[in-house]
mmCIF file of C-alpha atoms in Angstrom:
data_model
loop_
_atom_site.group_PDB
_atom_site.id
_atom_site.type_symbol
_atom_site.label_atom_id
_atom_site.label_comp_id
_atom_site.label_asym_id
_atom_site.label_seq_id
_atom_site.Cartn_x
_atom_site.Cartn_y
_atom_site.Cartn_z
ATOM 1 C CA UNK A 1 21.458 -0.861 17.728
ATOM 2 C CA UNK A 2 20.874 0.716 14.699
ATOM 3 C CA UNK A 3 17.820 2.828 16.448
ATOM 4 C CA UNK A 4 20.125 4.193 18.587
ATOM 5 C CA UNK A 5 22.985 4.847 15.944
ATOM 6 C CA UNK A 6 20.449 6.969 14.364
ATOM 7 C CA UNK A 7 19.573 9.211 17.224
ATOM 8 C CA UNK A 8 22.529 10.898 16.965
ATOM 9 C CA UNK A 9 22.072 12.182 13.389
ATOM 10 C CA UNK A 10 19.006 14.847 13.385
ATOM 11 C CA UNK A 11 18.484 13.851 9.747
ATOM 12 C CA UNK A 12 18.095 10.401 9.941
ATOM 13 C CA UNK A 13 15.119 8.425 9.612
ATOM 14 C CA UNK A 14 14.402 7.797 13.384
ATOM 15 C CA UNK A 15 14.528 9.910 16.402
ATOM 16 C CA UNK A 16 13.098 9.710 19.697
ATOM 17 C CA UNK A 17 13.579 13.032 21.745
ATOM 18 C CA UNK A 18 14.908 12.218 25.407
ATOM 19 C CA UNK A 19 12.250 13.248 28.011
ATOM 20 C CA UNK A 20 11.401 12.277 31.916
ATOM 21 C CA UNK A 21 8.139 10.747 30.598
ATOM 22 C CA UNK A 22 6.633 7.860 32.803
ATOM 23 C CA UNK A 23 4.599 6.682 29.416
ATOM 24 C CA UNK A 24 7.250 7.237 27.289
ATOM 25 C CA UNK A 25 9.870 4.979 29.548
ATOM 26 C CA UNK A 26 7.031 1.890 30.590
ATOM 27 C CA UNK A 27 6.161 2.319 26.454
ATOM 28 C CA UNK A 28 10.118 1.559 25.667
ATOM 29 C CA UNK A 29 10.603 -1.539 28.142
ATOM 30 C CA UNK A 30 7.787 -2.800 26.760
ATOM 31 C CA UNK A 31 9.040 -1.941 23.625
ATOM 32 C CA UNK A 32 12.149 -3.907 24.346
ATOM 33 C CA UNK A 33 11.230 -7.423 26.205
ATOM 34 C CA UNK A 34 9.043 -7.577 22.486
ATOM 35 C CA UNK A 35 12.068 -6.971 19.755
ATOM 36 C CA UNK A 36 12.297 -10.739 19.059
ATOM 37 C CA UNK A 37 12.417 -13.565 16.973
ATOM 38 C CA UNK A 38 9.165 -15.263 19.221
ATOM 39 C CA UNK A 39 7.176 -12.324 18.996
ATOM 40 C CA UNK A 40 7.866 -11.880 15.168
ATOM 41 C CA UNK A 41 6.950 -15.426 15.052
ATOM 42 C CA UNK A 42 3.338 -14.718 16.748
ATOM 43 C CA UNK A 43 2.361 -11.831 15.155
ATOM 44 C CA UNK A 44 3.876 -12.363 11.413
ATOM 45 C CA UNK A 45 0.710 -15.178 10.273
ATOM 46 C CA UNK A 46 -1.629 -12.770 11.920
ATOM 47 C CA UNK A 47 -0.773 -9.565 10.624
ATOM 48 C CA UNK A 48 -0.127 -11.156 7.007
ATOM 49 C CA UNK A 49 -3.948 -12.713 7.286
ATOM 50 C CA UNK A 50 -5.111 -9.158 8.302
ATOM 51 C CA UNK A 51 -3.146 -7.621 5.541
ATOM 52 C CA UNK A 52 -4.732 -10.202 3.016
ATOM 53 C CA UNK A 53 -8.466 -9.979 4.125
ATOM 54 C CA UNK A 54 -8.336 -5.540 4.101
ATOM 55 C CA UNK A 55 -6.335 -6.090 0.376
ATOM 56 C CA UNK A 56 -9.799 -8.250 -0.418
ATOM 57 C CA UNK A 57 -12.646 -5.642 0.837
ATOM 58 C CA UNK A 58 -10.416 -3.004 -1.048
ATOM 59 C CA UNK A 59 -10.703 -5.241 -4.386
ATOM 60 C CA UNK A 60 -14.758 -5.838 -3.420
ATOM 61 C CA UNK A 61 -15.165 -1.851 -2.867
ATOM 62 C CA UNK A 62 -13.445 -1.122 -6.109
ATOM 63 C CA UNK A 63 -15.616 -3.707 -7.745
ATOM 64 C CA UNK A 64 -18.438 -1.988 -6.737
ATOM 65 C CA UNK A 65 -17.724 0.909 -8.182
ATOM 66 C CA UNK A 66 -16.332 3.268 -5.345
ATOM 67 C CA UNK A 67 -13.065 5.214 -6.619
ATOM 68 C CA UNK A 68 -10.645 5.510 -4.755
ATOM 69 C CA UNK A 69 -7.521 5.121 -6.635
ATOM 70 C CA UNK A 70 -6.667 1.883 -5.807
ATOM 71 C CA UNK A 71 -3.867 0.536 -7.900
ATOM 72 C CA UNK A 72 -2.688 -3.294 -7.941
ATOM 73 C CA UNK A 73 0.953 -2.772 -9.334
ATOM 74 C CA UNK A 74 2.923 -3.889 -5.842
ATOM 75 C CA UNK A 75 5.823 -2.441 -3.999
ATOM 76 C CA UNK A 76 9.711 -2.373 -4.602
ATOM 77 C CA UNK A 77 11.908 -2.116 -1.333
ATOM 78 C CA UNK A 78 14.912 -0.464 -3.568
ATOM 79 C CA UNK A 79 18.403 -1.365 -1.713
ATOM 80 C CA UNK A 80 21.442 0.990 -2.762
ATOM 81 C CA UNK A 81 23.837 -1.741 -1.695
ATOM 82 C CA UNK A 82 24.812 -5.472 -2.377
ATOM 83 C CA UNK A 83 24.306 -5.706 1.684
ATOM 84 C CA UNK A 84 20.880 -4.414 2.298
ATOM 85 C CA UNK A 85 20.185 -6.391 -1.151
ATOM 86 C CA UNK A 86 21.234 -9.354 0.845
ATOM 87 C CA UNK A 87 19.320 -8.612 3.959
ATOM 88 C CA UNK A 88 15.605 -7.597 2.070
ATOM 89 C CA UNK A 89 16.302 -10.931 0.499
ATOM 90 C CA UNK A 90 16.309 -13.208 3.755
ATOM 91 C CA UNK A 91 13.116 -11.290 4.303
ATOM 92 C CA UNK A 92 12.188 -12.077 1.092
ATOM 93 C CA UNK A 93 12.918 -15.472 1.710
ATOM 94 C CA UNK A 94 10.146 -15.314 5.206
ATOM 95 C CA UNK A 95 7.367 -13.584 3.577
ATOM 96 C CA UNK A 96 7.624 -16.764 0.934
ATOM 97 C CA UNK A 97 7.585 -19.264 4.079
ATOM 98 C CA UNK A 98 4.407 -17.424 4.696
ATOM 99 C CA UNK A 99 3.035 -17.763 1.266
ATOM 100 C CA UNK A 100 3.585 -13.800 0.373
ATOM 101 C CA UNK A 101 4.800 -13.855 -3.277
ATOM 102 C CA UNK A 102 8.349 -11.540 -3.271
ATOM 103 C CA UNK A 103 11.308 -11.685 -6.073
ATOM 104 C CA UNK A 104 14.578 -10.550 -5.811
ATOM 105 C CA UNK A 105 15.323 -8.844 -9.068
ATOM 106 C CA UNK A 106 18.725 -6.735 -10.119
ATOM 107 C CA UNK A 107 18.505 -3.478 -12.012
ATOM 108 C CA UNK A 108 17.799 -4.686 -15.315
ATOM 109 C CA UNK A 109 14.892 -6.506 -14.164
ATOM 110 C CA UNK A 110 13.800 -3.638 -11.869
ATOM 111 C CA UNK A 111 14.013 -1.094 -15.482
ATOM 112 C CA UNK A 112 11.923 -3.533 -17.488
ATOM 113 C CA UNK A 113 9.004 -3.690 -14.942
ATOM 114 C CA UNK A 114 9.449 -0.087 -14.206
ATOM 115 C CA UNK A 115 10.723 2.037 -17.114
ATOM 116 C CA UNK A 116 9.269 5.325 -16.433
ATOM 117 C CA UNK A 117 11.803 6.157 -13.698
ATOM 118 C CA UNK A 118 15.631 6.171 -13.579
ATOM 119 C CA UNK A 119 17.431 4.478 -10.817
ATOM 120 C CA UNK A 120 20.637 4.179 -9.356
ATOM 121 C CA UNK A 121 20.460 0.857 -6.758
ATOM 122 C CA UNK A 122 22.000 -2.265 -6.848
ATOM 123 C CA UNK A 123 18.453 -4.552 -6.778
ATOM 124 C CA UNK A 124 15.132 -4.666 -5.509
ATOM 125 C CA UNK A 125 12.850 -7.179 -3.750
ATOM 126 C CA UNK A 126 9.462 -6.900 -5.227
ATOM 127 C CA UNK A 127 6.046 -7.603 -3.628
ATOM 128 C CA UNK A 128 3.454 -8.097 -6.393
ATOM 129 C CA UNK A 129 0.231 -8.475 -4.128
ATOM 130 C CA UNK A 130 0.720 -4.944 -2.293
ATOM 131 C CA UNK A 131 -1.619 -2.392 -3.808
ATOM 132 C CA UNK A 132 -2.279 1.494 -2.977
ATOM 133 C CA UNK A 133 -4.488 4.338 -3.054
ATOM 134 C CA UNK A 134 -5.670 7.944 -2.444
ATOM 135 C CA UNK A 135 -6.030 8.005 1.048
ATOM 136 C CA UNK A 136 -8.139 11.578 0.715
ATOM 137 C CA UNK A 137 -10.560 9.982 -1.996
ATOM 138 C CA UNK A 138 -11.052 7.124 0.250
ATOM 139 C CA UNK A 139 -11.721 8.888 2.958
ATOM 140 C CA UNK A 140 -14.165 10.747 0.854
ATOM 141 C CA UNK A 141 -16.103 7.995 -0.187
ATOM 142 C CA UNK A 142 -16.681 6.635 3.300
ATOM 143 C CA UNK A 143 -18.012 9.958 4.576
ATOM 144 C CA UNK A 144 -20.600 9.579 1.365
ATOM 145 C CA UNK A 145 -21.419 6.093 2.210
ATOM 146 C CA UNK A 146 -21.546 7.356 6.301
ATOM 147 C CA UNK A 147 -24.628 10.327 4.460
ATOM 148 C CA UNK A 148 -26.123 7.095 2.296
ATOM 149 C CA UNK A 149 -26.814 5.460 5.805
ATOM 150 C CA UNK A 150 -28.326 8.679 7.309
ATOM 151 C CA UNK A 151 -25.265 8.668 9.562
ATOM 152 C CA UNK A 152 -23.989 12.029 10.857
ATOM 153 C CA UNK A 153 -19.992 13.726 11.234
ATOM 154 C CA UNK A 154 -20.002 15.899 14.227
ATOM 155 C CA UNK A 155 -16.596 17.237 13.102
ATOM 156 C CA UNK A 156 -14.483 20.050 15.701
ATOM 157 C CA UNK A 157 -16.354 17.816 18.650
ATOM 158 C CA UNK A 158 -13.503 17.390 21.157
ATOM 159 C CA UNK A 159 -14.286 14.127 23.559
ATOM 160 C CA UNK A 160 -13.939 15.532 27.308
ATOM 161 C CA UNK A 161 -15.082 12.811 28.753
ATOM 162 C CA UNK A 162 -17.405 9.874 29.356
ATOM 163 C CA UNK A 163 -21.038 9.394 31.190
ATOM 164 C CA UNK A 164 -21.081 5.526 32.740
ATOM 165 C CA UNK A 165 -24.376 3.970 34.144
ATOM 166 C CA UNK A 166 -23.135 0.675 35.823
ATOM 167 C CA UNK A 167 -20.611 -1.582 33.514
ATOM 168 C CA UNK A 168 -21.388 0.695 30.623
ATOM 169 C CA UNK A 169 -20.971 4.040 28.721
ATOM 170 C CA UNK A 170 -23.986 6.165 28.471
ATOM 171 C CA UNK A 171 -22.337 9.012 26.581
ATOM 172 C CA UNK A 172 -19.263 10.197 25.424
ATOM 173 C CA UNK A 173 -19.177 14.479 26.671
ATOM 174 C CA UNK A 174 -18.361 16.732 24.506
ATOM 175 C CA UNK A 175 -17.923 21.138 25.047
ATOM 176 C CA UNK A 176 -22.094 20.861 23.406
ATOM 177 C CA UNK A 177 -23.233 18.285 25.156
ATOM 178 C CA UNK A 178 -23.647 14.358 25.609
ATOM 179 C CA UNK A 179 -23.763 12.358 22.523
ATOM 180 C CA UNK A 180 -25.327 8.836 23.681
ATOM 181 C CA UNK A 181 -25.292 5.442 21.845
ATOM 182 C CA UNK A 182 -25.635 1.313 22.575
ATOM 183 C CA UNK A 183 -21.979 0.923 21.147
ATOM 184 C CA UNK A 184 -18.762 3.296 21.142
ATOM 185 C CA UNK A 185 -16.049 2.075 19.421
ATOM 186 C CA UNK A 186 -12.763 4.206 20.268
ATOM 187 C CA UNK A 187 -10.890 4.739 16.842
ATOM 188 C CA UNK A 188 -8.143 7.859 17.898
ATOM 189 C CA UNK A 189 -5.086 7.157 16.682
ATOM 190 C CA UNK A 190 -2.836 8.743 18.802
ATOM 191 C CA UNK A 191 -4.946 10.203 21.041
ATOM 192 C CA UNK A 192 -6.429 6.948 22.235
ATOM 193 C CA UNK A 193 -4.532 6.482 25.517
ATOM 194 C CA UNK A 194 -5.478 9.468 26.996
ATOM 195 C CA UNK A 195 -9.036 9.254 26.008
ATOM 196 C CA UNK A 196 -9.356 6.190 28.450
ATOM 197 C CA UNK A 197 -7.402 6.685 31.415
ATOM 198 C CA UNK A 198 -10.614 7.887 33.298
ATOM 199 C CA UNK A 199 -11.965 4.148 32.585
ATOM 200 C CA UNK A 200 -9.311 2.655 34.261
ATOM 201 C CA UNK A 201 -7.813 0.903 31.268
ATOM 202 C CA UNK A 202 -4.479 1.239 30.149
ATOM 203 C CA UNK A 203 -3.557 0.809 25.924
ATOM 204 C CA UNK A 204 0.457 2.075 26.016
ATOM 205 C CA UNK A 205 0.830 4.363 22.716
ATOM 206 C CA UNK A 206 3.336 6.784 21.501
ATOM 207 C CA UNK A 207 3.404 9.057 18.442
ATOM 208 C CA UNK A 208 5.497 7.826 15.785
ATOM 209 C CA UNK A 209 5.579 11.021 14.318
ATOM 210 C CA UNK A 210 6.001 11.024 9.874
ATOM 211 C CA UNK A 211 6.264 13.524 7.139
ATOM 212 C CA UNK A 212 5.130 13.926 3.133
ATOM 213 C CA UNK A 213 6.127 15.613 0.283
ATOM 214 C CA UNK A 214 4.111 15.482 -2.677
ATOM 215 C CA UNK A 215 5.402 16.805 -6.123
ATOM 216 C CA UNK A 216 2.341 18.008 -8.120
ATOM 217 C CA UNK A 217 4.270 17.655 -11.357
ATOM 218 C CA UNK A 218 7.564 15.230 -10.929
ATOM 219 C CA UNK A 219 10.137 15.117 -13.757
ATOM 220 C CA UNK A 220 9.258 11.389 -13.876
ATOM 221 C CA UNK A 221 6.396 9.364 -12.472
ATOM 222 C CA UNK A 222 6.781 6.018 -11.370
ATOM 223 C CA UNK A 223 4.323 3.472 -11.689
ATOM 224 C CA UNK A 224 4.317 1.028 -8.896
ATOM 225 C CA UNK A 225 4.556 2.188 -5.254
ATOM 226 C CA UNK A 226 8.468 1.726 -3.989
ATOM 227 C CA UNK A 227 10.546 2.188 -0.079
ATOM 228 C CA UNK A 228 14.030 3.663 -0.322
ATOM 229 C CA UNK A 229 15.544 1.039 1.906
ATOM 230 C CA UNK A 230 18.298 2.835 3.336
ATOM 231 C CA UNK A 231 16.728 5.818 4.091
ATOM 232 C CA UNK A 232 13.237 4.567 5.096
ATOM 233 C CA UNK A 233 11.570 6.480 2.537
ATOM 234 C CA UNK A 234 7.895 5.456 1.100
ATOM 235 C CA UNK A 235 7.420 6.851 -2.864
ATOM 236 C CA UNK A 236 3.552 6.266 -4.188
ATOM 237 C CA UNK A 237 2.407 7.549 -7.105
ATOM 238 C CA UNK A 238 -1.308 9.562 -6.804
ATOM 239 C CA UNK A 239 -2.662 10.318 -10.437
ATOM 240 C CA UNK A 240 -0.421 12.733 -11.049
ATOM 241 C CA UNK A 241 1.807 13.246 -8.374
ATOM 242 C CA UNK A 242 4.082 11.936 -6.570
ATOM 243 C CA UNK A 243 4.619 11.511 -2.300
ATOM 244 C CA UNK A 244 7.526 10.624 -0.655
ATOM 245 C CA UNK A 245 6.976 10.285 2.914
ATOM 246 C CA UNK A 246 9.473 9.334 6.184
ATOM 247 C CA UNK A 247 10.403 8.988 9.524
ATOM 248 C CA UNK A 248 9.724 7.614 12.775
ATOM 249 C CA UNK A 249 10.165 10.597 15.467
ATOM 250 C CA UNK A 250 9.019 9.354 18.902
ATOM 251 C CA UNK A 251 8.158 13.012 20.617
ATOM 252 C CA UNK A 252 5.582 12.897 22.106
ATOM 253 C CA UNK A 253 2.012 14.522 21.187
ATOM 254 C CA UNK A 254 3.895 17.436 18.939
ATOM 255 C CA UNK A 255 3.001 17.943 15.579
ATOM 256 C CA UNK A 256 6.138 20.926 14.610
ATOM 257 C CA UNK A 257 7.572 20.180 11.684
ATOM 258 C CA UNK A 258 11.706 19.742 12.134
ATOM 259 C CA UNK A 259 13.027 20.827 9.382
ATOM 260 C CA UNK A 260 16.302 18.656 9.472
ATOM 261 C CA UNK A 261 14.226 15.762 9.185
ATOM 262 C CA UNK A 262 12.694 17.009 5.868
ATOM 263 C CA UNK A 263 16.550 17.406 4.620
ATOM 264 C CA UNK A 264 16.802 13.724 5.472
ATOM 265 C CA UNK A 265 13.870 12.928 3.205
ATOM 266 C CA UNK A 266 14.894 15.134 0.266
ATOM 267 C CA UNK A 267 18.588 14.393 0.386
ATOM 268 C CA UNK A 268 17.802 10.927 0.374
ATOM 269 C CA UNK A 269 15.844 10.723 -3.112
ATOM 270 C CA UNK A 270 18.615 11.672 -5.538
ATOM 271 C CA UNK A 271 20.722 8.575 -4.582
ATOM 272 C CA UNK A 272 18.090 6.722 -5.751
ATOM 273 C CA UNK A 273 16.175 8.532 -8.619
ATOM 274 C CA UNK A 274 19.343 10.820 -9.991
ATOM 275 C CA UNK A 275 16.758 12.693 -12.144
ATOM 276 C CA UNK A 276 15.581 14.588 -9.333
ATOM 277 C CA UNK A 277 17.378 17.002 -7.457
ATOM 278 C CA UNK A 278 16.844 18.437 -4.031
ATOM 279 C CA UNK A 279 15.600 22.097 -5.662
ATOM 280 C CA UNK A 280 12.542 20.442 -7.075
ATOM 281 C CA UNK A 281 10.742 20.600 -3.240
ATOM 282 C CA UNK A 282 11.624 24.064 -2.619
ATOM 283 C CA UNK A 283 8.317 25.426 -2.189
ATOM 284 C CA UNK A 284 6.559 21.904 -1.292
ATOM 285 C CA UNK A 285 4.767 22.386 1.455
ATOM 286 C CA UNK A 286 5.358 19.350 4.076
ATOM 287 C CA UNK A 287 2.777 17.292 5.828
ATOM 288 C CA UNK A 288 2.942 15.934 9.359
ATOM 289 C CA UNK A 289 0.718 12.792 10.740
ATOM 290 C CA UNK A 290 1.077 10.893 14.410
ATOM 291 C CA UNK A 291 1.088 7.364 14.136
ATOM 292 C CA UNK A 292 -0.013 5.661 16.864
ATOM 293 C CA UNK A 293 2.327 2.765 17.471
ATOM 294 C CA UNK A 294 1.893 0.367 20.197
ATOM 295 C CA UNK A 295 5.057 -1.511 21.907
ATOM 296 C CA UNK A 296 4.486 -4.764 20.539
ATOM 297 C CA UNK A 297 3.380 -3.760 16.864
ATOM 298 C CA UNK A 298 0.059 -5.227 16.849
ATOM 299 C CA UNK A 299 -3.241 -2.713 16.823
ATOM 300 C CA UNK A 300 -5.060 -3.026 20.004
ATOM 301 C CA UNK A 301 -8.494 -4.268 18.196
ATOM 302 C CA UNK A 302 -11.656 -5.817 20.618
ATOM 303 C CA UNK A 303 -14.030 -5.429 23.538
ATOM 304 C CA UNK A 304 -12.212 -4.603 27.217
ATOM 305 C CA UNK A 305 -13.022 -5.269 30.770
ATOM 306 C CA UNK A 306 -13.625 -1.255 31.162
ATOM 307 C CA UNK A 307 -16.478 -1.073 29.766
ATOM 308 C CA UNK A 308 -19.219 -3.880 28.199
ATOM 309 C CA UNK A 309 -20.270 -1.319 25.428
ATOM 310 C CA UNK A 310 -16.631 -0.250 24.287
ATOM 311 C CA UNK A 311 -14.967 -1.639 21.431
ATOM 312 C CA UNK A 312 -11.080 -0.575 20.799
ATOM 313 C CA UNK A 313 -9.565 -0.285 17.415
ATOM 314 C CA UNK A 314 -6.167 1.597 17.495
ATOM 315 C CA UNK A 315 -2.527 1.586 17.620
ATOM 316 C CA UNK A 316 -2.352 0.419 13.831
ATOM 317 C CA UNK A 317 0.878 2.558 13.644
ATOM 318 C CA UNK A 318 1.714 2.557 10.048
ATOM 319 C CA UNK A 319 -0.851 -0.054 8.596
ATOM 320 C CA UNK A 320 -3.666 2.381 9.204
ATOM 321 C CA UNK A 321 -4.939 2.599 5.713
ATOM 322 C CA UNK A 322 -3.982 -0.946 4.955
ATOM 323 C CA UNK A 323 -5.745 -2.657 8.155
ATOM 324 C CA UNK A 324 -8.960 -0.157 7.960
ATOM 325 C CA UNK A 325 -11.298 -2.194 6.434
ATOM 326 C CA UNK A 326 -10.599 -5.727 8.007
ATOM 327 C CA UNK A 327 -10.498 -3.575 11.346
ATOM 328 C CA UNK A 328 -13.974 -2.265 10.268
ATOM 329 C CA UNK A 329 -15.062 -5.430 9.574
ATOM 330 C CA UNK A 330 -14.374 -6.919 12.776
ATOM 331 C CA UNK A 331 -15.731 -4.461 14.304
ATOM 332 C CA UNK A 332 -18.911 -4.717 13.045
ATOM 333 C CA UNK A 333 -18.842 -8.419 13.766
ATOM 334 C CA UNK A 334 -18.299 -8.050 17.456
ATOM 335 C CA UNK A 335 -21.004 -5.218 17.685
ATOM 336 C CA UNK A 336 -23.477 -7.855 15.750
ATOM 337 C CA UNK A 337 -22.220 -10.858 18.159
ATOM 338 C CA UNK A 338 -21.141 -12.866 14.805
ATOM 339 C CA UNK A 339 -17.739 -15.133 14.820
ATOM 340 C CA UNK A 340 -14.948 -13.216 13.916
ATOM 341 C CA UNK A 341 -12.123 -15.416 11.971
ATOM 342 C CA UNK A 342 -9.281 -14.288 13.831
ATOM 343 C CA UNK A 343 -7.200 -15.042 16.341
ATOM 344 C CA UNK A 344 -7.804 -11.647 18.365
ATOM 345 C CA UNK A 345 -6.167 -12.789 22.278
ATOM 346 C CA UNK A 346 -2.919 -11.085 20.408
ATOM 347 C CA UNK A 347 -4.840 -7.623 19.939
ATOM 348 C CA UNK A 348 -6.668 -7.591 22.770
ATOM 349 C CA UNK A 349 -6.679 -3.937 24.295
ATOM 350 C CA UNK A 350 -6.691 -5.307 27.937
ATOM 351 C CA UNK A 351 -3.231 -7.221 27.459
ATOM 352 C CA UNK A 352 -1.187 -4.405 29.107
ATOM 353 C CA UNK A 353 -4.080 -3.565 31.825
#
């Protein structure tokens, strides 16, 4: 209900742009049959043991010395009103059933844990295990560890297509020329689904399309990572700066930037910081990323009937950064024929084939 109350405003935090698109309409029944209580149920304890095992590898990488920003100070979902106070703290109440730590605290609680930021909300729920990072030094430190291993990065290498021989892969084809391996493991985000409809298997995605802001030099810098309820809005603090990033617009494989979304994003900030002011992002340039979201909200993550050799890890929508290193993990596992701890029959990519 409240998805479709928002389609009608072009600034508000979701949007799906009305097409004649067979994916787009089998994506949203499927969508549909799962937004309930059973499958919250069956994918909550998975998810939240995925969650805990990446948070883990993150803490052993940082131990080891890689630097990546990562920074243990948790999240606050700020509510503007008594009523979404009341609703973040039912789900407050359900991440404690499933042993996630969360407090419900009121403004004066909210100012003492974070002083460095002025706010005008009515309370907070705060998660104290959720941690962040830079997702660009990260990113940089795997491609150094990838050059440790004597791996290469054939970067601007579009995938045409594949080369089978029997029940495997061969090769994937690329514009230079085959590249062949044992293993392939398809990792594409968004681009995933049509990347395998030549092997006869079927993984329904869309792009849930988002966009950032970052301040290089805010007029205050928070300290722990926070979500402007309301208005769907993720803050997180990076050294210096400061991102604010939004919205869920299902349209498709298009990476414009609508500019009345941005408005949504930057009008929303003052009613919760009152320090800043919508001036401060004239001349931000925004960024624009394609989540890949699958209909039931779990990642489609394991081997498939299409083909012995290919793995599948995708559709992470917007737990990409947090579910990377479990996901890599696992990965690895299957490739190496170890036990993975896991329930995976939930993620399998073949459950919509």
């Amino acid at each position: 209900k409240l998805a479709l109350k928002w389609m009608w405003s072009p600034r508000s935090p979701f949007y799906s742009r009305p097409r004649l698109n067979r994916d787009l309409f089998s994506w949203a029944a499927r969508f549909y049959r799962a937004s309930n209580a059973r499958q919250v149920e069956r994918a909550a304890p998975l998810l939240r043991d995925l969650n805990l095992a990446s948070r883990e590898l993150y803490l052993r990488a940082a131990d080891t010395g890689e630097d990546f920003g990562l920074s243990k100070t948790g999240l606050l979902m700020l509510c503007k009103t008594p009523r979404t106070l009341e609703e973040e703290s039912h789900t407050a109440a359900r991440a404690r059933e499933l042993n996630i730590p969360a407090q419900v605290l009121n403004p004066s609680e909210i100012a003492a844990l974070e002083p460095n930021i002025t706010m005008d909300i009515a309370g907070a729920i705060y998660f104290p295990m959720d941690c962040h990072l830079q997702p660009q030094r990260y990113l940089a430190a795997l491609q150094d560890r990838i050059a440790a291993n004597s791996g290469s990065i054939h970067y601007n290498t579009p995938v045409t297509g594949w080369k089978r021989e029997g029940e495997k892969l061969a090769a994937v084809l690329t514009p230079t020329g085959e590249i062949p391996a044992d293993h392939f493991i398809l990792a594409t985000g968004s681009w995933s689904q049509d990347l395998v409809r030549d092997l006869n298997l079927r993984i329904p995605i869309q792009a849930g399309k988002g966009y950032s802001l970052t301040l290089p030099n805010p007029i205050q810098l928070p300290r722990i990572c926070s979500i402007l309820t309301e208005a769907r809005v993720a803050v997180t603090p990076m050294a210096n700066t400061l991102r604010f990033g939004g919205t869920m617009e299902i349209a498709g494989m298009n990476e414009a930037i609508n500019p009345k979304r941005i408005e949504g994003i930057i009008n929303a900030i003052p009613q919760y910081f009152p320090r800043f002011h919508p001036k401060d992002f004239k001349d931000i340039k925004p960024w624009v990323g394609l989540r890949p979201c699958s209909p039931d909200g779990l990642p489609y993550l394991g081997p498939t009937r299409a083909a012995r050799n290919l793995l599948i890890a995708t559709a992470h929508a917007m737990m990409g950064i947090s579910l990377a290193p479990i996901t890599g993990q696992i990965v690895g596992q299957l490739i190496d024929n170890e036990p993975v701890p896991f329930n995976m029959a939930p993620l399998s990519p073949d459950r919509y084939a």
